[in-house]
CSV table of N, CA and C in Angstrom, one decimal:
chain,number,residue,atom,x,y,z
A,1,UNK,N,-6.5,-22.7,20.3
A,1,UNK,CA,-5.3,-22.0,19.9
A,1,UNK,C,-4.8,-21.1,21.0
A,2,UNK,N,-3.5,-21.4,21.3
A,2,UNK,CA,-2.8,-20.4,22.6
A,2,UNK,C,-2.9,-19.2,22.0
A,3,UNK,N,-2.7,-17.7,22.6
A,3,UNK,CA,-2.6,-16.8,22.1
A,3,UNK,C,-1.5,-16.6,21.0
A,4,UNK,N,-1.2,-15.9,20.0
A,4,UNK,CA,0.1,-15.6,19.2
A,4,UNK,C,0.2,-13.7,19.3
A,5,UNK,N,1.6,-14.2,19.2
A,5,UNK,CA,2.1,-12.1,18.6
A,5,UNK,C,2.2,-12.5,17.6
A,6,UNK,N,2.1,-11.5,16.8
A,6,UNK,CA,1.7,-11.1,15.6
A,6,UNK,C,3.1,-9.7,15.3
A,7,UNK,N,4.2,-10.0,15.0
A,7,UNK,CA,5.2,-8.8,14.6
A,7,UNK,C,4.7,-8.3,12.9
A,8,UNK,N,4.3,-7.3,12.8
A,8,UNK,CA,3.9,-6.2,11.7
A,8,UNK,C,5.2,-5.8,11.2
A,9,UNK,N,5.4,-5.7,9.3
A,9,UNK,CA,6.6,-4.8,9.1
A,9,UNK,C,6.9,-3.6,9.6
A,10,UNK,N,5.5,-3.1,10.1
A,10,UNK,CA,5.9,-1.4,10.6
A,10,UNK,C,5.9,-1.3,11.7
A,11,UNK,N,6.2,-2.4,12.7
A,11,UNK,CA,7.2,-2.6,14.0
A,11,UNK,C,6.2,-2.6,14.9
A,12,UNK,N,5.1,-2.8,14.6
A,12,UNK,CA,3.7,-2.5,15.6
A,12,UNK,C,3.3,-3.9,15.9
A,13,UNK,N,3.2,-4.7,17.2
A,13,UNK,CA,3.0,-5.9,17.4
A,13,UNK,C,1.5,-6.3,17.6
A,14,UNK,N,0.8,-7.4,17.7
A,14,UNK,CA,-0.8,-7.7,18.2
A,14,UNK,C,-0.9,-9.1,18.4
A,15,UNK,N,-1.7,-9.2,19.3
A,15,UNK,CA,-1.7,-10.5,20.6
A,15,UNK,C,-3.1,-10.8,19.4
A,16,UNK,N,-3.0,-12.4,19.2
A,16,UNK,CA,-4.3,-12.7,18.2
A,16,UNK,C,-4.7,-13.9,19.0
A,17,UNK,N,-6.0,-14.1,19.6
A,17,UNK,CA,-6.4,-15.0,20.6
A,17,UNK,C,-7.5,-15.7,20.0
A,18,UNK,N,-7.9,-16.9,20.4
A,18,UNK,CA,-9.0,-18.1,19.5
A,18,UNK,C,-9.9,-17.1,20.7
A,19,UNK,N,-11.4,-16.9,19.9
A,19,UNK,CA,-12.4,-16.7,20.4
A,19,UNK,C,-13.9,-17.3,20.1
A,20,UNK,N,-14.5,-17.3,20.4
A,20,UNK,CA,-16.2,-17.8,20.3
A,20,UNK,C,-16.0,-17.8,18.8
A,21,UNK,N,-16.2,-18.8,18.1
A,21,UNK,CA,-16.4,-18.7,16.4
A,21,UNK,C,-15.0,-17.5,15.8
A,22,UNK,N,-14.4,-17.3,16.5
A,22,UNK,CA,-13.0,-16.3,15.5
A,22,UNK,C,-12.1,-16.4,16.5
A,23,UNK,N,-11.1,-14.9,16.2
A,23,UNK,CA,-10.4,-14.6,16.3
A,23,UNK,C,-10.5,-13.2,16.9
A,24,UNK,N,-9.6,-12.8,18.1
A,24,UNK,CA,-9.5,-11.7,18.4
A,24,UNK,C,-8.0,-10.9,18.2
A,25,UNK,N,-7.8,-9.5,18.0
A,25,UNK,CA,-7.3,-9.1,17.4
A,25,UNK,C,-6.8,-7.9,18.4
A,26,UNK,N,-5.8,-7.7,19.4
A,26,UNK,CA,-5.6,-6.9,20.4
A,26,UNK,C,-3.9,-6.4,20.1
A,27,UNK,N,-4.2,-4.8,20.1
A,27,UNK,CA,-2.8,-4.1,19.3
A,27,UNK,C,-2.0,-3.7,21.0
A,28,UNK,N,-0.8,-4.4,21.4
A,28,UNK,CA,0.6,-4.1,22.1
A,28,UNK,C,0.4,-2.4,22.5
A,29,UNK,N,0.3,-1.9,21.5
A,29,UNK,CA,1.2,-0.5,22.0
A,29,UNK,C,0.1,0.5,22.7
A,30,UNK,N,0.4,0.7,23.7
A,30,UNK,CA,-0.5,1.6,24.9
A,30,UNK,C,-0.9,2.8,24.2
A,31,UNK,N,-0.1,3.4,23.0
A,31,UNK,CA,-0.1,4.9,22.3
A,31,UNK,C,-0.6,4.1,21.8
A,32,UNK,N,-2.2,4.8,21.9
A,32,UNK,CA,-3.3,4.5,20.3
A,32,UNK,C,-3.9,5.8,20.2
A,33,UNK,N,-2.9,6.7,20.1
A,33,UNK,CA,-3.4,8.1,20.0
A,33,UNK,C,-3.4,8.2,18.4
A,34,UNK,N,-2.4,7.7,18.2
A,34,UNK,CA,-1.5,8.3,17.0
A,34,UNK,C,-1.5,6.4,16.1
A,35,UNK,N,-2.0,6.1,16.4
A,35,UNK,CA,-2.0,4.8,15.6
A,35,UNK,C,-3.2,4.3,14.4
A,36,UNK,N,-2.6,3.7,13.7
A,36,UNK,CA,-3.7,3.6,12.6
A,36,UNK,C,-4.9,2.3,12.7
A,37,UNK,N,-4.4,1.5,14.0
A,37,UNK,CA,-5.5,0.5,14.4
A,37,UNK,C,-5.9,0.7,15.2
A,38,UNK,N,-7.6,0.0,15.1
A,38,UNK,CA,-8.1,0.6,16.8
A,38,UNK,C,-7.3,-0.4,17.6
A,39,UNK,N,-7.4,-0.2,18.9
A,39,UNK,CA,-7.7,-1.3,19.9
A,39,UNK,C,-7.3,-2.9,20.1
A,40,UNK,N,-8.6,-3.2,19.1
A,40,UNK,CA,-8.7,-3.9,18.6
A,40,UNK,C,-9.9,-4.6,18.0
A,41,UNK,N,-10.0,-5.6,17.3
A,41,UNK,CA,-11.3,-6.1,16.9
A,41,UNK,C,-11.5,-7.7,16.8
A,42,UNK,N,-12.9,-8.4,16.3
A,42,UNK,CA,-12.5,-9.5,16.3
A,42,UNK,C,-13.2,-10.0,14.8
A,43,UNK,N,-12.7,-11.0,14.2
A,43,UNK,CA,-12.9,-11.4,12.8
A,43,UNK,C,-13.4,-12.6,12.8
A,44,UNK,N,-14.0,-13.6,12.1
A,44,UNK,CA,-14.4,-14.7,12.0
A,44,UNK,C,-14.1,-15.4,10.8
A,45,UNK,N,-13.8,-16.4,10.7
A,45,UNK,CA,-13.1,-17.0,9.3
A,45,UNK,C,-13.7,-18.6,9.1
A,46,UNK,N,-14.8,-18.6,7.9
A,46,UNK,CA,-15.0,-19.7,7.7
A,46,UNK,C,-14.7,-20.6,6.6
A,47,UNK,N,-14.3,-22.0,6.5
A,47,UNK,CA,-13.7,-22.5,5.4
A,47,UNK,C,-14.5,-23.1,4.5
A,48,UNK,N,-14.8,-23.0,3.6
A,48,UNK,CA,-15.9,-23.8,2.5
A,48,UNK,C,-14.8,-25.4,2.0
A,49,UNK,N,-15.8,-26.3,1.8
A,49,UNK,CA,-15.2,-27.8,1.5
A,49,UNK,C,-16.0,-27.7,0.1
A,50,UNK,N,-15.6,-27.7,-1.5
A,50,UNK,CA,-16.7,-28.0,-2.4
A,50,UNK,C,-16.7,-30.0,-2.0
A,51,UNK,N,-18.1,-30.2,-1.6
A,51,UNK,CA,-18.8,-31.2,-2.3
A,51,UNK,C,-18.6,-32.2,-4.0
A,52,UNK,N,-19.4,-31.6,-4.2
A,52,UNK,CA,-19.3,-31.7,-5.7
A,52,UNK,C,-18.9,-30.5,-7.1
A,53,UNK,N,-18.6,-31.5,-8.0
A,53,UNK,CA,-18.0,-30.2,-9.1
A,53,UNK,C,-19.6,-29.6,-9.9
A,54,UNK,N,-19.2,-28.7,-10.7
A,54,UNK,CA,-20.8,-28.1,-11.3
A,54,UNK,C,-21.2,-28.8,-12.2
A,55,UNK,N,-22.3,-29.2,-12.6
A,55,UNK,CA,-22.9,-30.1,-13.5
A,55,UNK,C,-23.2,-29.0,-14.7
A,56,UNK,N,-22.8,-29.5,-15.7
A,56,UNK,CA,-23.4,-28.2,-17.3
A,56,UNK,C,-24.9,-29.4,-17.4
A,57,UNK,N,-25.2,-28.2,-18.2
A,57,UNK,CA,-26.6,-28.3,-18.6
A,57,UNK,C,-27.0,-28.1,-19.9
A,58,UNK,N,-27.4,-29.1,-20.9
A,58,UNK,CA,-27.1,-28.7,-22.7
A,58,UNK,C,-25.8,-28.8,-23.2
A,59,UNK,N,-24.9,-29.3,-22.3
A,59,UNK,CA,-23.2,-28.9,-22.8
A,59,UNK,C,-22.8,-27.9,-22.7
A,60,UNK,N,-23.7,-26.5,-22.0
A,60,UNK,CA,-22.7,-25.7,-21.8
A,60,UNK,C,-22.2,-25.4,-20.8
A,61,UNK,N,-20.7,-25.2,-20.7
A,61,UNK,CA,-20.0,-24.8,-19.4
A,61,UNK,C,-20.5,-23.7,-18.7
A,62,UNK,N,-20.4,-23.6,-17.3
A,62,UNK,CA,-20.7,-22.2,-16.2
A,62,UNK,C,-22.6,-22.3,-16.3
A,63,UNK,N,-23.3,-22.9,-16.7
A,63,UNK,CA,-24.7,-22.7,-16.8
A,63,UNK,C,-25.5,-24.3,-16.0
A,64,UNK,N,-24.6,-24.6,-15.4
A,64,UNK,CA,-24.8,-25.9,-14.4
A,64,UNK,C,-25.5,-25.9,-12.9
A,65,UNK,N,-25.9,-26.4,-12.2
A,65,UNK,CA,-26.1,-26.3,-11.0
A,65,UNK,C,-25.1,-25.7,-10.4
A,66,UNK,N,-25.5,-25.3,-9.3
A,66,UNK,CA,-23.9,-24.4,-8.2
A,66,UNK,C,-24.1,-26.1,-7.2
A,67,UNK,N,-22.5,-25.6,-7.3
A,67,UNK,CA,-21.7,-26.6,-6.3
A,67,UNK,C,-22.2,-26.5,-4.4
A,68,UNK,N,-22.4,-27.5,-4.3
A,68,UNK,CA,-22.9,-28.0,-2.6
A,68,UNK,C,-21.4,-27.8,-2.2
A,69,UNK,N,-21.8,-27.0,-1.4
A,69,UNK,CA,-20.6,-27.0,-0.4
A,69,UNK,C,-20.8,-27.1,1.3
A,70,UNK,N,-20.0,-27.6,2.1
A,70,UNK,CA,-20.0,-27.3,3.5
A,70,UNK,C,-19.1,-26.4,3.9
A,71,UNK,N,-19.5,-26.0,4.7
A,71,UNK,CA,-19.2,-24.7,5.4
A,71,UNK,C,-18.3,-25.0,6.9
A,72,UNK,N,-16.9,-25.2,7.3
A,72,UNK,CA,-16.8,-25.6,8.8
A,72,UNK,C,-16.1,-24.6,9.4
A,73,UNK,N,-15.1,-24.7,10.6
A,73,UNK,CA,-14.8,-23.7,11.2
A,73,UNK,C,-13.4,-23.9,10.4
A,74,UNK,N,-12.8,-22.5,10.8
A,74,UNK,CA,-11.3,-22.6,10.1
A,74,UNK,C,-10.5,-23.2,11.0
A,75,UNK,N,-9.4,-23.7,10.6
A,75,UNK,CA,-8.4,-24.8,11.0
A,75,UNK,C,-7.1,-24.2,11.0
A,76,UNK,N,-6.7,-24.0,9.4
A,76,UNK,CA,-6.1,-23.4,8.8
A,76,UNK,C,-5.6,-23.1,7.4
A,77,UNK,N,-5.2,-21.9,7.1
A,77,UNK,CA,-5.4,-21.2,5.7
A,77,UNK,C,-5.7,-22.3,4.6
A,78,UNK,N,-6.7,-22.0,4.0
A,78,UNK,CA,-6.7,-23.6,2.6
A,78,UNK,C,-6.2,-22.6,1.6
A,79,UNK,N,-6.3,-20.9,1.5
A,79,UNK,CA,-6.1,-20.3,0.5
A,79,UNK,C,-7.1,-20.3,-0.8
A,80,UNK,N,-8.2,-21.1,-0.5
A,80,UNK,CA,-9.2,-20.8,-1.6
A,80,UNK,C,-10.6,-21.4,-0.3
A,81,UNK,N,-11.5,-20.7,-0.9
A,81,UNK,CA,-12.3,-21.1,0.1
A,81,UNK,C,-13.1,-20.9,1.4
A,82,UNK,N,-11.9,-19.6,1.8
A,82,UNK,CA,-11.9,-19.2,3.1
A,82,UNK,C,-13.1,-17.9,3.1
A,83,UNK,N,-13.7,-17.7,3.9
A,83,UNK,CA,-14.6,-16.4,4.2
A,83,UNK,C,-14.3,-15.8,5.5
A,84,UNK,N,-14.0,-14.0,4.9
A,84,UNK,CA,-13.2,-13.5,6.5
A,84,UNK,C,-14.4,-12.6,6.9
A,85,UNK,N,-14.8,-12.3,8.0
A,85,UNK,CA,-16.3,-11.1,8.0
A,85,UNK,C,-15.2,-10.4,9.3
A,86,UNK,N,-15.2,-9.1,9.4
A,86,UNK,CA,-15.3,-8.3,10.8
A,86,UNK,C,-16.6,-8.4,11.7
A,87,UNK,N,-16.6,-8.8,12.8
A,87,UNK,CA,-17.2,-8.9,13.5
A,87,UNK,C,-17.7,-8.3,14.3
A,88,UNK,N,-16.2,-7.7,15.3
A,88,UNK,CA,-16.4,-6.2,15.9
A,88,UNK,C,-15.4,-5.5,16.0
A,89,UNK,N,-15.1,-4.2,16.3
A,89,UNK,CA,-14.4,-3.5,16.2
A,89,UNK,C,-14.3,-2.6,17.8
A,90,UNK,N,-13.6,-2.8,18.3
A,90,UNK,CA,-13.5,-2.2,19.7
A,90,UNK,C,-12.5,-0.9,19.6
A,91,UNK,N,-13.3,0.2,20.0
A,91,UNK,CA,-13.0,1.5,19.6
A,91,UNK,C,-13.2,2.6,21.2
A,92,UNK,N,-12.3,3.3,21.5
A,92,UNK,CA,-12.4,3.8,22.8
A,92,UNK,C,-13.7,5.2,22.9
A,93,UNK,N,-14.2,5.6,23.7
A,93,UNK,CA,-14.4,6.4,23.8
A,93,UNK,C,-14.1,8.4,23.4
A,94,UNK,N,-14.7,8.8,22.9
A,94,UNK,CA,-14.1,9.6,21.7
A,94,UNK,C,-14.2,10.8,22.9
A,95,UNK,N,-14.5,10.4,24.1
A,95,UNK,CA,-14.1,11.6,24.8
A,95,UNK,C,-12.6,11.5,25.0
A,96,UNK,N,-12.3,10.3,25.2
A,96,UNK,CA,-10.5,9.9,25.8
A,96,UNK,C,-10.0,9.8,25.1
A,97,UNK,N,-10.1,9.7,23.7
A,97,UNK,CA,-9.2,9.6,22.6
A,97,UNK,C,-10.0,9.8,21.4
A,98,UNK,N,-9.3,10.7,20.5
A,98,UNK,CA,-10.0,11.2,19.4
A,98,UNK,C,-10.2,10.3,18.3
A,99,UNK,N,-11.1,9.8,17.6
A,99,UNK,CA,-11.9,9.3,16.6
A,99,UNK,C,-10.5,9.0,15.4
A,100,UNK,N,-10.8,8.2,14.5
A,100,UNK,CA,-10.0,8.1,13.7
A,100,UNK,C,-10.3,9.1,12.6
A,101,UNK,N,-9.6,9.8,12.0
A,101,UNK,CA,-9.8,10.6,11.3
A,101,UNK,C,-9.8,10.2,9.6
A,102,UNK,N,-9.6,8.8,9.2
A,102,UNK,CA,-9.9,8.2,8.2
A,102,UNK,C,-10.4,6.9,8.8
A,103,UNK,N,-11.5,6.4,9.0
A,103,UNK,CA,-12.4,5.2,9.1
A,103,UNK,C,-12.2,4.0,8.0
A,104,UNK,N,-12.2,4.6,6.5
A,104,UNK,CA,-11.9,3.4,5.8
A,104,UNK,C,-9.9,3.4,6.1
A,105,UNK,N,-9.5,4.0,6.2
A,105,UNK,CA,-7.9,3.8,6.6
A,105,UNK,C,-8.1,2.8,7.3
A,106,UNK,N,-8.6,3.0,8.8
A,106,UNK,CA,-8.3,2.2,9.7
A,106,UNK,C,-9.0,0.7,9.6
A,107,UNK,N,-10.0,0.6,8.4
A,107,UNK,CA,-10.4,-0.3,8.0
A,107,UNK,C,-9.6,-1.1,7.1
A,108,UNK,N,-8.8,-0.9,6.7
A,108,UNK,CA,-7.8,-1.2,5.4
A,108,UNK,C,-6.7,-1.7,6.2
A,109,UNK,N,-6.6,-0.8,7.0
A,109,UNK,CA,-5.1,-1.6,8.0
A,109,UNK,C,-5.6,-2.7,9.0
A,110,UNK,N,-6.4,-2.6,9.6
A,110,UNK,CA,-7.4,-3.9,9.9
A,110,UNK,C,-7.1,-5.1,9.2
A,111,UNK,N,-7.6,-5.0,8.3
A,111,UNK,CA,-7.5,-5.9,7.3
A,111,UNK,C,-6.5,-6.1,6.7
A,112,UNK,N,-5.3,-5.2,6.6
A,112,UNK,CA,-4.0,-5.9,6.2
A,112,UNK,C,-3.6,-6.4,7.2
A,113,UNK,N,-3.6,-6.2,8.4
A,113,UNK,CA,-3.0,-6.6,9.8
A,113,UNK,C,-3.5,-8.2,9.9
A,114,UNK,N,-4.4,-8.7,9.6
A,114,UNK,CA,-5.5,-9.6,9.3
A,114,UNK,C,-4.9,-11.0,8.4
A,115,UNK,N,-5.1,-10.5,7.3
A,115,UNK,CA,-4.5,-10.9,6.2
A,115,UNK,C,-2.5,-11.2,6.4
A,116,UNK,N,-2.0,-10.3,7.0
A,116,UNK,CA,-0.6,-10.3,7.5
A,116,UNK,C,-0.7,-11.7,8.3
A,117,UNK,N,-1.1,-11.4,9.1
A,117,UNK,CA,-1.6,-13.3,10.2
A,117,UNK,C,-1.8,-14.3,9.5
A,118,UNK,N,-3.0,-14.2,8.6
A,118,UNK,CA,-3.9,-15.0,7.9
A,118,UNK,C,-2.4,-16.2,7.1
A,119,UNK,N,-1.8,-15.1,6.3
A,119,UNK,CA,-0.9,-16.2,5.0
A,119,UNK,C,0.4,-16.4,6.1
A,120,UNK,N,0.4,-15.6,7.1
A,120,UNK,CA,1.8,-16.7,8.3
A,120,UNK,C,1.6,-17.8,9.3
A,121,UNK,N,0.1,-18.1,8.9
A,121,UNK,CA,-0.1,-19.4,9.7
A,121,UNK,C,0.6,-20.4,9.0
């Protein structure tokens, strides 16, 4: 995958590059004083294939064997299926720039930023 921009509704752009098993996740704007993402980070996204359907057991439903599934790399969004993990999170030096002052915030917007990509492929 060539690199893509990534345009955000809140006008904030990010360069999203194929990496080793993911995705990397690199935010445009040089002011990350005042911004609610770090840097940047990188995510991994795997796609499940079900195999087979669940077998019941006695006739009753949901109490069947679990479904065989394979596991491959992502391709693109199936919308059911998919497994997203943070991998890493690349964060500057808290001497040169101050710490985020909400962690799950900047966790949350990660992840919308993420997810924003994710359903525009």
């Amino acid at each position: 995958m060539a690199p893509s921009l990534v345009h955000l509704p809140n006008g904030q752009t990010l360069t999203v590059s194929s990496v080793f098993a993911g995705f990397s996740f690199k935010a445009n704007d040089l002011n990350v004083h005042n911004s609610a993402f770090p840097p940047g980070w990188t995510i991994i996204i795997e796609s499940q294939d079900d195999l087979d359907d669940e077998v019941a057991v006695d006739g009753q439903e949901g109490y069947g064997v679990p479904r065989k599934s394979h596991t491959r790399r992502f391709r693109n969004p199936t919308l059911h299926g998919d497994n997203l993990f943070i991998s890493s999170i690349s964060n500057p030096s808290n001497t040169d720039f101050k710490p985020a002052t909400s962690p799950t915030r900047q966790i949350a917007m990660m992840l919308w930023a993420t997810m924003w990509w994710y359903f525009h492929q």
